[in-house]
Amino acid sequence: MPLEKMKELKLDWDVKRFEVGEVRGIPLTKEICDKWHKIWAFQAKPDDLLIATYAKAGTTWTQEIVDMIQCDGDIEKCKRASTYERQPFIEWVLHKTLPTGLDKAEAMPSPRTLKTHLPVQLVPPSFWEQNCKVIYVARNAKDNLVSYYHFHRMNQVMPEPGTWEEFFQKYIDGKVLWGSWYDHVKGWWEAKNKYRILYLFYEDIKENPRCEIQKILHFLEKDLEKEVLDKIIHYTQFEVMKDNPMANYTFMPQEILNHSISPFMRKGTVGDWKNHFTVAQNEKFDAEYKKNMAGTSLTFRMEL
Ligand code: A3P
């Protein structure tokens, strides 16, 4: 059943926050852990495109940009279905009565664009065997943390975030769903030397969407007229996307995503962490950051 239709229905189960299990040391929902053997065995096809991110790094934004590119800037075509339906979230299991991300992916005709938050070592191996293209988007750790905290508050199936202080610590310790931000961004950074991965940064897309969208066009071997590119830039900017009902997650039932607690399209900026971090937290975070990012060539901008 398409999820946008669900909104009109009364959910026939009690929405509860997921319990957390582990796959090879990575915290994932129990539902994902239970289906892990099937997820790992997923059969990718050579023309699959995978959009991979750590949660809250700009996945939905990238999904919309990619879909607009694939639809040659035809906004009506992009509104054919919600983000959730257009690009299946391969590891996601919302409820046993609903199709899983795998079910959606398997039912989808090629060429498919798929979404994942999995750290690189947990990506089903068929993606590498089939030499699939992957677009990875990373966001600076501080803004990513703030966004993740608010998402836990509004998303009634995410584990209880606790207080801001508690969540802050959990994130530093990598005890949140999909694990450590550090390991995620570093793992994918290493993998790009081996596989067909376009590694992008949220901050760069925010600063210069034209340049970053052109990188995606090049990666996808697409060429679009300047007018089409202008249109894509316009329709994927935060202010426009937040009013797009097919991309702003208001298509999900309010019992699951409660936008009155914090909208899914919350701020869409770089540097919002400064409104959340205390001086002491910032010092602690910087010290952890230095330790965890030592020895990598990967760098982030925390402000523009
Ligand atoms: P904030 O909570 O900081 O506002 P994801 O799609 O990976 O869950 O990421 C969600 C984050 O991306 C949210 O960040 C959301 O507002 C932001 N976002 C979504 N669309 C965006 C856009 N078009 N431009 C900038 N940020 C966007």
Tab-separated table of C-alpha atoms and ligand atoms in Angstrom, residues 53-61 63 115 117 139 143 146-148 150-151 202 206 236-239 241 249 263-269 272, ligand 1:
chain	number	residue	atom	x	y	z
A	53	THR	CA	24.279	8.696	3.907
A	54	TYR	CA	24.571	8.728	7.648
A	55	ALA	CA	21.039	9.571	8.856
A	56	LYS	CA	20.225	13.300	8.664
A	57	ALA	CA	23.075	14.197	6.331
A	58	GLY	CA	20.813	15.429	3.524
A	59	THR	CA	19.473	12.159	2.122
A	60	THR	CA	16.057	13.482	1.128
A	61	TRP	CA	17.619	16.522	-0.505
A	63	GLN	CA	17.099	11.988	-3.439
A	115	LYS	CA	18.566	4.610	-0.364
A	117	HIS	CA	22.063	4.550	5.831
A	139	ARG	CA	27.429	16.363	6.729
A	143	ASP	CA	24.980	19.793	12.571
A	146	VAL	CA	21.584	18.415	16.161
A	147	SER	CA	19.449	17.285	13.254
A	148	TYR	CA	19.468	13.680	14.503
A	150	HIS	CA	15.369	16.683	16.677
A	151	PHE	CA	14.519	13.821	14.343
A	202	TYR	CA	26.075	18.801	2.555
A	206	LYS	CA	24.355	24.333	0.360
A	236	THR	CA	15.487	21.503	-4.528
A	237	GLN	CA	16.287	24.528	-2.397
A	238	PHE	CA	15.159	24.189	1.203
A	239	GLU	CA	12.392	26.820	1.091
A	241	MET	CA	11.268	21.580	-0.904
A	249	TYR	CA	7.581	13.775	4.831
A	263	PRO	CA	9.301	19.553	11.326
A	264	PHE	CA	11.178	17.067	9.152
A	265	MET	CA	12.295	20.053	7.067
A	266	ARG	CA	13.580	21.752	10.176
A	267	LYS	CA	16.186	24.405	9.306
A	268	GLY	CA	18.302	23.169	6.439
A	269	THR	CA	21.317	25.282	7.386
A	272	ASP	CA	22.821	25.486	13.612
B	1	A3P	P1	17.957	19.958	9.728
B	1	A3P	O1	17.338	19.093	10.760
B	1	A3P	O2	19.293	20.478	10.151
B	1	A3P	O3	17.074	21.039	9.225
B	1	A3P	P2	17.841	13.460	5.874
B	1	A3P	O4	17.064	13.685	4.630
B	1	A3P	O5	19.145	12.757	5.668
B	1	A3P	O6	16.999	12.865	6.938
B	1	A3P	O7	18.339	14.899	6.386
B	1	A3P	C1	17.427	15.828	6.893
B	1	A3P	C2	18.139	17.127	7.056
B	1	A3P	O8	18.362	17.705	5.746
B	1	A3P	C3	17.320	18.156	7.829
B	1	A3P	O9	18.275	19.024	8.451
B	1	A3P	C4	16.573	18.837	6.697
B	1	A3P	O10	16.039	20.097	7.018
B	1	A3P	C5	17.715	18.957	5.690
B	1	A3P	N1	17.230	19.208	4.319
B	1	A3P	C6	16.228	18.593	3.664
B	1	A3P	N2	16.042	19.147	2.458
B	1	A3P	C7	16.960	20.136	2.341
B	1	A3P	C8	17.271	21.104	1.330
B	1	A3P	N3	16.588	21.138	0.196
B	1	A3P	N4	18.277	21.975	1.573
B	1	A3P	C9	18.969	21.945	2.725
B	1	A3P	N5	18.720	21.069	3.731
B	1	A3P	C10	17.720	20.173	3.539
